[in-house]
Amino acid sequence: MENRMGKLYVVGFGPGGYEHMTAKCIDVINNADIITGYTTYVEMLKEFFPDKNYLATPMMQEVKRCRMAVEEAMKDQTVAMVSSGDSGIYGMAGIIYQVAEEMNADIEIETVPGVTAASAAASVLGAPLMHDFAVISLSDLMTPLDLIMKRVDCAGQGDMIVCLYNPKSKKRTGYVEQAAEILMKYRKPETPVGIVRHAGRKEESKQITTLVELKNAEIDMFSVVIIGNSQTYVRNGRMITPRGYALK
Amino acid sequence: MENRMGKLYVVGFGPGGYEHMTAKCIDVINNADIITGYTTYVEMLKEFFPDKNYLATPMMQEVKRCRMAVEEAMKDQTVAMVSSGDSGIYGMAGIIYQVAEEMNADIEIETVPGVTAASAAASVLGAPLMHDFAVISLSDLMTPLDLIMKRVDCAGQGDMIVCLYNPKSKKRTGYVEQAAEILMKYRKPETPVGIVRHAGRKEESKQITTLVELKNAEIDMFSVVIIGNSQTYVRNGRMITPRGYALK
């Protein structure tokens, strides 16, 4: 890396396994003075980079963690703020820019993109994302539920494949079913749905079900749910959305 | 790699630069007997892996290339079918499964996910994808234009950020403007729009403009266009969509 003075990298390390990290992610982590992130992510990285200097903070303390990261970068440290997936998709990139501005920090910030959960989950299921799709988070912590469900409805109207991030938590258990009900206004009950838990990690598992059966599926906060469009089908255990290539 | 007999990897090598390839992508390419893909992609990889055995085919011969790849894998070769971005997002994964099934090929197929163009472009622009978004290809080669524009309209109604893939080609020059007109039914003319050309490659360039000015922007087939939602703003040359964190 050219200039290592006062630099803050916002790094998405992909689904979790070392193999899905980009060369740049690995390089940045290897060269960082401090690696910071939410405890779960730090624990995941310690397995692959045991000798680094970590600073973990619990979830729900994003702003505090970002301020610490910016402060360290202001002391000419090279800081890697890590998260799983792509740091630019529902990641830490936005809040880092906001906090650095609020603090008038004269530091360099660089976002290192990674493999997002939709890509990781799709690769496990087959090829469900061969056509236009919507990525929607079911977390209503910072978004009104009405708006979330309106987006699901719009994706349904537009026959877009739907990737649901944060489909369930201990507190939010009914939103996936609500989303399925909305999509069944536009799609057949037998529309294929893939659920991948811990995509791209050792504990990875998948299920393929249908829109009408989605309410019975095992889903948790480590899952991504991909709901096919009107063309999606399942063959040999793979979920496939055709692009429309004529096989001639 | 555990078993290298008759295996076909469908590999997304990310935006193009070596640094954005995943460890697995690099490993698969290093160990493949044959690397196949459309000529442009093969040329990009030759720079980083000069001594490999490549089999390039021109664009528009996807099915032929897939059949060749499957045939080679059936001869117990390890084949890497490469494309830029993520092979699971508008990539070769779907067509490979379809062709292998048509050929009754008893081979192992594995999709290796990569960094998709939306992630690469977002990292260059700032943090535009911090909220729900739709990914829509403006190529009408295999999708009716009416359906494409309906999807743009639905994304507009749902206040989703919009990533346009394949925004323009030599033949298709007016679709981006048409999409902008549709989105202006729902969003202010000054809504920020980011355009990244050759995201994640040496030739990378970016522009930040607005929905109303999008018609004057320089866009080509190597560009990705990201149109903000109602909350997206530009500060210090960065395009940011807030997640809603209160900075307190």
mmCIF file of C-alpha atoms in Angstrom, chain B residues 23 111 123 135 186 189 221:
data_model
loop_
_atom_site.group_PDB
_atom_site.id
_atom_site.type_symbol
_atom_site.label_atom_id
_atom_site.label_comp_id
_atom_site.label_asym_id
_atom_site.label_seq_id
_atom_site.Cartn_x
_atom_site.Cartn_y
_atom_site.Cartn_z
ATOM 1 C CA ALA B 23 -8.710 -16.194 -2.919
ATOM 2 C CA THR B 111 -20.165 -21.450 -8.902
ATOM 3 C CA SER B 123 -17.175 1.602 -3.405
ATOM 4 C CA VAL B 135 -30.536 -4.132 -9.915
ATOM 5 C CA TYR B 186 -41.247 9.780 -8.061
ATOM 6 C CA PRO B 189 -34.746 16.101 -10.545
ATOM 7 C CA MET B 221 -21.314 -0.273 -22.088
#
